[in-house]
Amino acid sequence: MRYFQKLLCLLILVLAASFGVGGCVLLYSDFSVQRSRMAAANAAAHAQACTLLQTEILDLQRRGISTGDAALTARVTAQDVPAALWRGDTLVCATLEGLQSLPLGDAATVTVRTENSIYAVYASDLQGGLRLVTAYDLTGLYRDRNAALMRFLLLEAAVLAAASAVTALLARRLTRPLAVLTDAGAQIAAGDYARRTDLHTGDEIEELSRSFDKMADAVQEKIADLEADVQRREDFVGAFTHELKTPMTSIIGYADMLHTMQTDPDEQREAAAAIVHEGRRLEALSRKLLALLGLNEEGVELTAVPLPALWPRLHAACPDVSLRTPAAAPTVRGDADLLLDLLCNLVQNAAKASAPGAPVLVLCAQAGDAVTLTVADRGCGIPPELIPRVTEPFYMVDKSRARRQGGSGLGLALCQRIAAAHGSALRIESEPGRGTRVSVTLPVWKEDAP
């Protein structure tokens, strides 16, 4: 059973119960009032009949007239209501069938049902051992009650029929947003992650719709992230395979030449140099790849890192670069080895993009509790449209130049991961022909830092 059908049945049941109970209570109350009034009137009439008969009997006795059964029968028969007269346990007379079997005591009242009528029967004792029983017809009262009950039932049936139709329309209208939510859920499950409900009902269903749409936004975002991650993995594997294949092809080719061909010493030295160059390139590739994977899997413990202590190590790691570092620099919160790798990669990239012997600058600027480290060069620069991609693994702006210089396309990707491990990100500013500035912002070390 659908929800709107359950709602419809529930509303109809509640309406029918409320209408039925209320109507029955009203009819019963009205009937009780009428029966009480009629009972009071009948009791008064019975008392009057008793008084009248007693007076007539006393009058007959005063005048010396016999008060035998015949005289009493005549007086009872003259009553306007059905009656019966008893002398002790002996029936004197009765004007209504059934009263003969009712030897009621004083002030007794009963309701008698015959085949077609209903009577209220009253009994009272008179002087001389007499007992008068009178009956008053209640058939009209009960007939009116039954007619009113039947009219009420017909009215209730008509009202419930009309209410069912109206309630069905209202229930469908109220539950229509649920159908929209169900349809949206089915479409999202089928792959339409952009589907939204956007319901405006001004009630809890609108709140549910907003929550549903937020959930759909989160699902769409997660799916997009997963698809992007899968695409990045595919690109990574493809680029890694390509980057691995190129030096391996050179190594195998030169090694095969040395193995199968008779070559002079110069050619042997050239082949050996090529093998060494490509081998070192593979070594650098594997080292950076391992560092990149290590950053993804392991956390980083941040400690106090005095930047001036890094400059000698940076100069030693980049001996062929004309490097200029600031004389004074604060202590930052980070990992010394990772920050050295970050600066070393940025400096080497800057040197490769610059003319031989061109200076590479390491700048340090403090603003409040943050320190910005910048590596700047005046090299060939990067086209603006390519800047968002330079931190992707294996991406190289100029592949031939990068491979010639031993590059792997992992340097900036590794730097980006190192910056992220420090709660920061690389900021790259570049202009073709004017040079490049790569910056990372780090927090100043504080003794009470967590």
GROMACS .gro file of C-alpha atoms in nm:
model
  450
    1MET     CA    1   0.000   0.000   0.000
    2ARG     CA    2   0.135   0.339  -0.100
    3TYR     CA    3   0.191   0.612   0.155
    4PHE     CA    4  -0.089   0.838   0.028
    5GLN     CA    5  -0.330   0.540   0.048
    6LYS     CA    6  -0.228   0.477   0.408
    7LEU     CA    7  -0.271   0.846   0.483
    8LEU     CA    8  -0.614   0.846   0.313
    9CYS     CA    9  -0.734   0.541   0.507
   10LEU     CA   10  -0.609   0.685   0.834
   11LEU     CA   11  -0.781   1.018   0.777
   12ILE     CA   12  -1.108   0.850   0.675
   13LEU     CA   13  -1.099   0.622   0.980
   14VAL     CA   14  -1.035   0.916   1.212
   15LEU     CA   15  -1.309   1.122   1.046
   16ALA     CA   16  -1.558   0.833   1.052
   17ALA     CA   17  -1.485   0.754   1.415
   18SER     CA   18  -1.506   1.118   1.521
   19PHE     CA   19  -1.822   1.186   1.320
   20GLY     CA   20  -1.988   0.860   1.431
   21VAL     CA   21  -1.908   0.894   1.800
   22GLY     CA   22  -2.005   1.261   1.804
   23GLY     CA   23  -2.333   1.197   1.623
   24CYS     CA   24  -2.425   0.902   1.842
   25VAL     CA   25  -2.352   1.099   2.158
   26LEU     CA   26  -2.564   1.387   2.030
   27LEU     CA   27  -2.855   1.159   1.932
   28TYR     CA   28  -2.839   0.969   2.260
   29SER     CA   29  -2.832   1.293   2.460
   30ASP     CA   30  -3.134   1.427   2.274
   31PHE     CA   31  -3.318   1.097   2.313
   32SER     CA   32  -3.240   1.084   2.685
   33VAL     CA   33  -3.375   1.435   2.735
   34GLN     CA   34  -3.697   1.355   2.547
   35ARG     CA   35  -3.742   1.025   2.734
   36SER     CA   36  -3.687   1.200   3.068
   37ARG     CA   37  -3.946   1.462   2.983
   38MET     CA   38  -4.193   1.199   2.868
   39ALA     CA   39  -4.127   0.991   3.180
   40ALA     CA   40  -4.201   1.290   3.399
   41ALA     CA   41  -4.523   1.360   3.208
   42ASN     CA   42  -4.629   0.994   3.223
   43ALA     CA   43  -4.556   0.975   3.596
   44ALA     CA   44  -4.770   1.284   3.652
   45ALA     CA   45  -5.050   1.136   3.441
   46HIS     CA   46  -5.031   0.807   3.635
   47ALA     CA   47  -5.047   0.994   3.964
   48GLN     CA   48  -5.348   1.188   3.837
   49ALA     CA   49  -5.521   0.865   3.729
   50CYS     CA   50  -5.458   0.711   4.071
   51THR     CA   51  -5.595   1.018   4.246
   52LEU     CA   52  -5.902   1.028   4.021
   53LEU     CA   53  -5.983   0.658   4.073
   54GLN     CA   54  -5.927   0.681   4.448
   55THR     CA   55  -6.156   0.986   4.464
   56GLU     CA   56  -6.431   0.810   4.266
   57ILE     CA   57  -6.411   0.502   4.490
   58LEU     CA   58  -6.438   0.716   4.803
   59ASP     CA   59  -6.729   0.904   4.649
   60LEU     CA   60  -6.910   0.576   4.573
   61GLN     CA   61  -6.852   0.454   4.927
   62ARG     CA   62  -6.972   0.787   5.072
   63ARG     CA   63  -7.292   0.760   4.869
   64GLY     CA   64  -7.339   0.398   4.968
   65ILE     CA   65  -7.294   0.267   4.616
   66SER     CA   66  -7.127  -0.070   4.570
   67THR     CA   67  -6.759  -0.068   4.480
   68GLY     CA   68  -6.757  -0.417   4.342
   69ASP     CA   69  -6.563  -0.541   4.042
   70ALA     CA   70  -6.821  -0.417   3.792
   71ALA     CA   71  -6.814  -0.063   3.926
   72LEU     CA   72  -6.436  -0.062   3.941
   73THR     CA   73  -6.413  -0.204   3.589
   74ALA     CA   74  -6.634   0.075   3.460
   75ARG     CA   75  -6.419   0.337   3.625
   76VAL     CA   76  -6.092   0.186   3.493
   77THR     CA   77  -6.234   0.144   3.143
   78ALA     CA   78  -6.324   0.512   3.144
   79GLN     CA   79  -5.952   0.604   3.181
   80ASP     CA   80  -5.787   0.758   2.873
   81VAL     CA   81  -5.487   0.528   2.902
   82PRO     CA   82  -5.453   0.150   2.903
   83ALA     CA   83  -5.479   0.031   3.263
   84ALA     CA   84  -5.527  -0.271   3.486
   85LEU     CA   85  -5.667  -0.294   3.838
   86TRP     CA   86  -5.570  -0.557   4.092
   87ARG     CA   87  -5.729  -0.647   4.423
   88GLY     CA   88  -5.451  -0.819   4.610
   89ASP     CA   89  -5.327  -1.088   4.372
   90THR     CA   90  -5.656  -1.100   4.180
   91LEU     CA   91  -5.693  -0.912   3.851
   92VAL     CA   92  -6.011  -0.705   3.850
   93CYS     CA   93  -5.983  -0.576   3.493
   94ALA     CA   94  -5.731  -0.485   3.220
   95THR     CA   95  -5.765  -0.273   2.906
   96LEU     CA   96  -5.428  -0.371   2.748
   97GLU     CA   97  -5.309  -0.718   2.666
   98GLY     CA   98  -5.007  -0.805   2.877
   99LEU     CA   99  -5.089  -0.598   3.182
  100GLN     CA  100  -5.256  -0.904   3.339
  101SER     CA  101  -4.916  -1.060   3.403
  102LEU     CA  102  -4.761  -0.757   3.571
  103PRO     CA  103  -4.836  -0.765   3.945
  104LEU     CA  104  -4.616  -0.464   4.009
  105GLY     CA  105  -4.549  -0.325   4.353
  106ASP     CA  106  -4.600   0.032   4.468
  107ALA     CA  107  -4.424   0.301   4.261
  108ALA     CA  108  -4.281   0.033   4.028
  109THR     CA  109  -4.200   0.131   3.668
  110VAL     CA  110  -4.105  -0.102   3.381
  111THR     CA  111  -4.078  -0.081   3.002
  112VAL     CA  112  -4.281  -0.339   2.818
  113ARG     CA  113  -4.221  -0.432   2.454
  114THR     CA  114  -4.500  -0.593   2.259
  115GLU     CA  115  -4.486  -0.707   1.900
  116ASN     CA  116  -4.539  -0.358   1.757
  117SER     CA  117  -4.528  -0.120   2.052
  118ILE     CA  118  -4.327  -0.010   2.351
  119TYR     CA  119  -4.496   0.099   2.676
  120ALA     CA  120  -4.384   0.259   2.999
  121VAL     CA  121  -4.586   0.086   3.275
  122TYR     CA  122  -4.646   0.245   3.618
  123ALA     CA  123  -4.805   0.080   3.925
  124SER     CA  124  -4.929   0.232   4.252
  125ASP     CA  125  -5.123   0.092   4.553
  126LEU     CA  126  -5.462   0.243   4.642
  127GLN     CA  127  -5.678   0.218   4.952
  128GLY     CA  128  -5.875  -0.099   5.006
  129GLY     CA  129  -5.601  -0.333   4.885
  130LEU     CA  130  -5.625  -0.212   4.526
  131ARG     CA  131  -5.332  -0.163   4.284
  132LEU     CA  132  -5.362   0.048   3.967
  133VAL     CA  133  -5.135  -0.020   3.669
  134THR     CA  134  -5.125   0.225   3.375
  135ALA     CA  135  -4.934   0.201   3.044
  136TYR     CA  136  -4.811   0.487   2.825
  137ASP     CA  137  -4.709   0.434   2.462
  138LEU     CA  138  -4.341   0.514   2.388
  139THR     CA  139  -4.344   0.375   2.035
  140GLY     CA  140  -4.339   0.717   1.870
  141LEU     CA  141  -4.040   0.826   2.077
  142TYR     CA  142  -3.835   0.521   1.979
  143ARG     CA  143  -3.952   0.546   1.618
  144ASP     CA  144  -3.833   0.906   1.601
  145ARG     CA  145  -3.499   0.802   1.753
  146ASN     CA  146  -3.451   0.525   1.497
  147ALA     CA  147  -3.548   0.757   1.212
  148ALA     CA  148  -3.300   1.020   1.333
  149LEU     CA  149  -3.030   0.752   1.360
  150MET     CA  150  -3.098   0.636   1.005
  151ARG     CA  151  -3.086   0.993   0.874
  152PHE     CA  152  -2.758   1.043   1.058
  153LEU     CA  153  -2.608   0.725   0.910
  154LEU     CA  154  -2.708   0.833   0.560
  155LEU     CA  155  -2.566   1.179   0.621
  156GLU     CA  156  -2.245   1.030   0.760
  157ALA     CA  157  -2.210   0.804   0.455
  158ALA     CA  158  -2.255   1.101   0.221
  159VAL     CA  159  -2.010   1.315   0.419
  160LEU     CA  160  -1.751   1.036   0.429
  161ALA     CA  161  -1.786   0.980   0.055
  162ALA     CA  162  -1.729   1.349  -0.015
  163ALA     CA  163  -1.451   1.364   0.243
  164SER     CA  164  -1.284   1.060   0.086
  165ALA     CA  165  -1.273   1.229  -0.253
  166VAL     CA  166  -1.139   1.556  -0.113
  167THR     CA  167  -0.894   1.378   0.117
  168ALA     CA  168  -0.767   1.165  -0.171
  169LEU     CA  169  -0.689   1.479  -0.371
  170LEU     CA  170  -0.522   1.643  -0.071
  171ALA     CA  171  -0.327   1.327   0.012
  172ARG     CA  172  -0.200   1.304  -0.345
  173ARG     CA  173  -0.102   1.669  -0.338
  174LEU     CA  174   0.072   1.633  -0.002
  175THR     CA  175   0.261   1.320  -0.108
  176ARG     CA  176   0.354   1.445  -0.457
  177PRO     CA  177   0.688   1.584  -0.327
  178LEU     CA  178   0.769   1.234  -0.201
  179ALA     CA  179   0.722   1.106  -0.555
  180VAL     CA  180   0.962   1.377  -0.674
  181LEU     CA  181   1.216   1.266  -0.412
  182THR     CA  182   1.171   0.901  -0.513
  183ASP     CA  183   1.214   0.983  -0.882
  184ALA     CA  184   1.522   1.194  -0.808
  185GLY     CA  185   1.672   0.914  -0.601
  186ALA     CA  186   1.614   0.666  -0.883
  187GLN     CA  187   1.771   0.898  -1.140
  188ILE     CA  188   2.073   0.961  -0.918
  189ALA     CA  189   2.108   0.586  -0.865
  190ALA     CA  190   2.097   0.546  -1.243
  191GLY     CA  191   2.389   0.785  -1.283
  192ASP     CA  192   2.227   1.128  -1.323
  193TYR     CA  193   2.424   1.287  -1.039
  194ALA     CA  194   2.318   1.639  -1.140
  195ARG     CA  195   1.950   1.566  -1.061
  196ARG     CA  196   1.804   1.785  -0.784
  197THR     CA  197   1.459   1.809  -0.627
  198ASP     CA  198   1.446   2.184  -0.546
  199LEU     CA  199   1.110   2.157  -0.367
  200HIS     CA  200   0.952   2.463  -0.206
  201THR     CA  201   0.664   2.348   0.014
  202GLY     CA  202   0.736   2.556   0.323
  203ASP     CA  203   0.731   2.256   0.557
  204GLU     CA  204   0.936   1.955   0.668
  205ILE     CA  205   0.932   1.813   0.316
  206GLU     CA  206   1.117   2.123   0.194
  207GLU     CA  207   1.375   2.065   0.468
  208LEU     CA  208   1.400   1.702   0.356
  209SER     CA  209   1.440   1.823  -0.003
  210ARG     CA  210   1.723   2.056   0.095
  211SER     CA  211   1.893   1.776   0.287
  212PHE     CA  212   1.844   1.544  -0.010
  213ASP     CA  213   1.994   1.799  -0.248
  214LYS     CA  214   2.288   1.855  -0.014
  215MET     CA  215   2.341   1.480  -0.005
  216ALA     CA  216   2.320   1.472  -0.386
  217ASP     CA  217   2.576   1.755  -0.403
  218ALA     CA  218   2.807   1.558  -0.176
  219VAL     CA  219   2.755   1.241  -0.380
  220GLN     CA  220   2.819   1.428  -0.705
  221GLU     CA  221   3.130   1.586  -0.558
  222LYS     CA  222   3.256   1.251  -0.431
  223ILE     CA  223   3.184   1.084  -0.764
  224ALA     CA  224   3.362   1.367  -0.945
  225ASP     CA  225   3.657   1.330  -0.707
  226LEU     CA  226   3.663   0.955  -0.764
  227GLU     CA  227   3.644   0.998  -1.141
  228ALA     CA  228   3.917   1.261  -1.126
  229ASP     CA  229   4.124   1.034  -0.904
  230VAL     CA  230   4.077   0.744  -1.145
  231GLN     CA  231   4.171   0.971  -1.433
  232ARG     CA  232   4.477   1.093  -1.244
  233ARG     CA  233   4.577   0.736  -1.170
  234GLU     CA  234   4.536   0.641  -1.535
  235ASP     CA  235   4.733   0.945  -1.642
  236PHE     CA  236   4.993   0.868  -1.376
  237VAL     CA  237   5.032   0.508  -1.488
  238GLY     CA  238   5.044   0.611  -1.853
  239ALA     CA  239   5.297   0.886  -1.788
  240PHE     CA  240   5.503   0.665  -1.559
  241THR     CA  241   5.508   0.389  -1.820
  242HIS     CA  242   5.613   0.636  -2.086
  243GLU     CA  243   5.879   0.795  -1.866
  244LEU     CA  244   6.009   0.450  -1.776
  245LYS     CA  245   6.003   0.325  -2.132
  246THR     CA  246   6.211   0.608  -2.279
  247PRO     CA  247   6.527   0.562  -2.067
  248MET     CA  248   6.488   0.185  -2.068
  249THR     CA  249   6.479   0.189  -2.448
  250SER     CA  250   6.799   0.394  -2.454
  251ILE     CA  251   6.969   0.171  -2.197
  252ILE     CA  252   6.870  -0.150  -2.375
  253GLY     CA  253   6.968  -0.007  -2.713
  254TYR     CA  254   7.313   0.107  -2.605
  255ALA     CA  255   7.371  -0.210  -2.402
  256ASP     CA  256   7.273  -0.426  -2.699
  257MET     CA  257   7.505  -0.225  -2.920
  258LEU     CA  258   7.794  -0.283  -2.680
  259HIS     CA  259   7.705  -0.651  -2.655
  260THR     CA  260   7.661  -0.734  -3.021
  261MET     CA  261   7.871  -0.485  -3.214
  262GLN     CA  262   8.240  -0.413  -3.242
  263THR     CA  263   8.276  -0.046  -3.151
  264ASP     CA  264   8.574   0.183  -3.106
  265PRO     CA  265   8.654   0.325  -2.761
  266ASP     CA  266   8.488   0.661  -2.833
  267GLU     CA  267   8.161   0.493  -2.924
  268GLN     CA  268   8.189   0.272  -2.618
  269ARG     CA  269   8.241   0.574  -2.393
  270GLU     CA  270   7.945   0.751  -2.559
  271ALA     CA  271   7.721   0.447  -2.512
  272ALA     CA  272   7.835   0.401  -2.153
  273ALA     CA  273   7.775   0.770  -2.080
  274ALA     CA  274   7.424   0.744  -2.225
  275ILE     CA  275   7.355   0.436  -2.014
  276VAL     CA  276   7.481   0.613  -1.701
  277HIS     CA  277   7.275   0.924  -1.782
  278GLU     CA  278   6.956   0.730  -1.836
  279GLY     CA  279   7.027   0.512  -1.531
  280ARG     CA  280   7.070   0.819  -1.313
  281ARG     CA  281   6.750   0.957  -1.458
  282LEU     CA  282   6.573   0.633  -1.362
  283GLU     CA  283   6.729   0.654  -1.018
  284ALA     CA  284   6.605   1.012  -0.972
  285LEU     CA  285   6.265   0.910  -1.103
  286SER     CA  286   6.237   0.620  -0.858
  287ARG     CA  287   6.365   0.832  -0.568
  288LYS     CA  288   6.110   1.107  -0.627
  289LEU     CA  289   5.835   0.854  -0.686
  290LEU     CA  290   5.911   0.683  -0.356
  291ALA     CA  291   5.918   1.019  -0.179
  292LEU     CA  292   5.584   1.109  -0.338
  293LEU     CA  293   5.425   0.781  -0.231
  294GLY     CA  294   5.576   0.812   0.116
  295LEU     CA  295   5.410   1.151   0.165
  296ASN     CA  296   5.075   1.000   0.072
  297GLU     CA  297   5.103   0.715   0.322
  298GLU     CA  298   5.291   0.861   0.618
  299GLY     CA  299   5.219   1.156   0.840
  300VAL     CA  300   5.467   1.437   0.893
  301GLU     CA  301   5.593   1.540   1.236
  302LEU     CA  302   5.638   1.917   1.244
  303THR     CA  303   5.912   2.064   1.463
  304ALA     CA  304   6.111   2.385   1.491
  305VAL     CA  305   6.316   2.445   1.174
  306PRO     CA  306   6.560   2.742   1.178
  307LEU     CA  307   6.568   2.852   0.815
  308PRO     CA  308   6.927   2.987   0.831
  309ALA     CA  309   7.039   2.632   0.916
  310LEU     CA  310   6.888   2.509   0.588
  311TRP     CA  311   7.084   2.745   0.362
  312PRO     CA  312   7.422   2.563   0.386
  313ARG     CA  313   7.253   2.230   0.318
  314LEU     CA  314   7.068   2.384   0.023
  315HIS     CA  315   7.391   2.522  -0.124
  316ALA     CA  316   7.555   2.182  -0.081
  317ALA     CA  317   7.262   2.006  -0.252
  318CYS     CA  318   7.272   2.248  -0.548
  319PRO     CA  319   7.645   2.310  -0.605
  320ASP     CA  320   7.609   2.404  -0.971
  321VAL     CA  321   7.345   2.672  -0.911
  322SER     CA  322   7.419   3.039  -0.860
  323LEU     CA  323   7.204   3.054  -0.546
  324ARG     CA  324   7.131   3.357  -0.332
  325THR     CA  325   6.970   3.307   0.009
  326PRO     CA  326   6.862   3.568   0.267
  327ALA     CA  327   7.099   3.646   0.550
  328ALA     CA  328   6.829   3.652   0.818
  329ALA     CA  329   6.524   3.428   0.844
  330PRO     CA  330   6.297   3.314   1.129
  331THR     CA  331   6.234   2.967   1.266
  332VAL     CA  332   5.933   2.797   1.110
  333ARG     CA  333   5.720   2.498   1.204
  334GLY     CA  334   5.788   2.210   0.968
  335ASP     CA  335   6.004   1.913   0.875
  336ALA     CA  336   6.362   2.012   0.795
  337ASP     CA  337   6.434   1.730   0.548
  338LEU     CA  338   6.109   1.779   0.358
  339LEU     CA  339   6.155   2.156   0.342
  340LEU     CA  340   6.507   2.100   0.211
  341ASP     CA  341   6.369   1.867  -0.059
  342LEU     CA  342   6.105   2.128  -0.148
  343LEU     CA  343   6.359   2.411  -0.179
  344CYS     CA  344   6.607   2.189  -0.362
  345ASN     CA  345   6.350   2.087  -0.623
  346LEU     CA  346   6.232   2.445  -0.670
  347VAL     CA  347   6.590   2.571  -0.702
  348GLN     CA  348   6.684   2.299  -0.952
  349ASN     CA  349   6.372   2.368  -1.159
  350ALA     CA  350   6.452   2.739  -1.155
  351ALA     CA  351   6.811   2.670  -1.264
  352LYS     CA  352   6.696   2.444  -1.548
  353ALA     CA  353   6.455   2.711  -1.671
  354SER     CA  354   6.724   2.984  -1.660
  355ALA     CA  355   7.027   3.058  -1.868
  356PRO     CA  356   7.353   2.895  -1.750
  357GLY     CA  357   7.497   3.089  -1.457
  358ALA     CA  358   7.182   3.297  -1.405
  359PRO     CA  359   7.111   3.359  -1.037
  360VAL     CA  360   6.828   3.185  -0.852
  361LEU     CA  361   6.688   3.379  -0.557
  362VAL     CA  362   6.546   3.238  -0.234
  363LEU     CA  363   6.340   3.508  -0.065
  364CYS     CA  364   6.191   3.511   0.284
  365ALA     CA  365   5.912   3.746   0.397
  366GLN     CA  366   5.739   3.738   0.736
  367ALA     CA  367   5.391   3.879   0.792
  368GLY     CA  368   5.262   3.824   1.144
  369ASP     CA  369   5.276   3.456   1.233
  370ALA     CA  370   5.339   3.342   0.874
  371VAL     CA  371   5.657   3.319   0.669
  372THR     CA  372   5.652   3.306   0.290
  373LEU     CA  373   5.943   3.135   0.116
  374THR     CA  374   5.982   3.221  -0.252
  375VAL     CA  375   6.214   3.078  -0.515
  376ALA     CA  376   6.245   3.322  -0.806
  377ASP     CA  377   6.423   3.305  -1.140
  378ARG     CA  378   6.438   3.503  -1.461
  379GLY     CA  379   6.410   3.206  -1.691
  380CYS     CA  380   6.180   3.112  -1.977
  381GLY     CA  381   5.861   3.123  -1.769
  382ILE     CA  382   5.541   2.920  -1.798
  383PRO     CA  383   5.237   3.002  -2.015
  384PRO     CA  384   4.944   3.103  -1.789
  385GLU     CA  385   4.713   2.830  -1.920
  386LEU     CA  386   4.965   2.561  -1.821
  387ILE     CA  387   5.030   2.678  -1.464
  388PRO     CA  388   4.740   2.471  -1.313
  389ARG     CA  389   4.890   2.153  -1.460
  390VAL     CA  390   5.255   2.187  -1.368
  391THR     CA  391   5.201   2.021  -1.028
  392GLU     CA  392   5.056   1.706  -1.188
  393PRO     CA  393   5.288   1.405  -1.171
  394PHE     CA  394   5.499   1.359  -1.488
  395TYR     CA  395   5.366   1.676  -1.647
  396MET     CA  396   5.640   1.877  -1.823
  397VAL     CA  397   5.596   2.202  -2.011
  398ASP     CA  398   5.892   2.128  -2.240
  399LYS     CA  399   5.942   1.751  -2.235
  400SER     CA  400   6.245   1.744  -2.460
  401ARG     CA  401   6.429   2.004  -2.250
  402ALA     CA  402   6.326   1.836  -1.926
  403ARG     CA  403   6.448   1.494  -2.038
  404ARG     CA  404   6.768   1.640  -2.173
  405GLN     CA  405   6.830   1.795  -1.832
  406GLY     CA  406   6.737   1.476  -1.646
  407GLY     CA  407   6.393   1.592  -1.536
  408SER     CA  408   6.115   1.348  -1.452
  409GLY     CA  409   5.810   1.572  -1.415
  410LEU     CA  410   5.775   1.479  -1.047
  411GLY     CA  411   5.954   1.774  -0.886
  412LEU     CA  412   5.665   2.018  -0.855
  413ALA     CA  413   5.422   1.736  -0.774
  414LEU     CA  414   5.649   1.639  -0.484
  415CYS     CA  415   5.676   2.004  -0.376
  416GLN     CA  416   5.299   2.037  -0.380
  417ARG     CA  417   5.262   1.730  -0.157
  418ILE     CA  418   5.528   1.861   0.082
  419ALA     CA  419   5.349   2.196   0.102
  420ALA     CA  420   5.019   2.017   0.167
  421ALA     CA  421   5.184   1.815   0.445
  422HIS     CA  422   5.270   2.150   0.607
  423GLY     CA  423   4.915   2.278   0.570
  424SER     CA  424   5.002   2.504   0.278
  425ALA     CA  425   5.006   2.503  -0.102
  426LEU     CA  426   5.234   2.619  -0.379
  427ARG     CA  427   5.157   2.958  -0.530
  428ILE     CA  428   5.303   2.990  -0.880
  429GLU     CA  429   5.340   3.322  -1.060
  430SER     CA  430   5.499   3.319  -1.402
  431GLU     CA  431   5.523   3.516  -1.723
  432PRO     CA  432   5.677   3.372  -2.039
  433GLY     CA  433   6.019   3.527  -2.099
  434ARG     CA  434   6.018   3.708  -1.762
  435GLY     CA  435   6.066   3.425  -1.515
  436THR     CA  436   5.879   3.237  -1.244
  437ARG     CA  437   5.814   3.281  -0.871
  438VAL     CA  438   5.705   2.980  -0.664
  439SER     CA  439   5.601   3.051  -0.305
  440VAL     CA  440   5.494   2.851  -0.002
  441THR     CA  441   5.369   2.993   0.328
  442LEU     CA  442   5.470   2.834   0.659
  443PRO     CA  443   5.376   2.914   1.021
  444VAL     CA  444   5.631   3.073   1.252
  445TRP     CA  445   5.743   2.835   1.526
  446LYS     CA  446   5.599   2.903   1.870
  447GLU     CA  447   5.702   2.726   2.186
  448ASP     CA  448   5.341   2.663   2.288
  449ALA     CA  449   5.242   2.537   1.942
  450PRO     CA  450   5.074   2.192   1.951
   0.00000   0.00000   0.00000
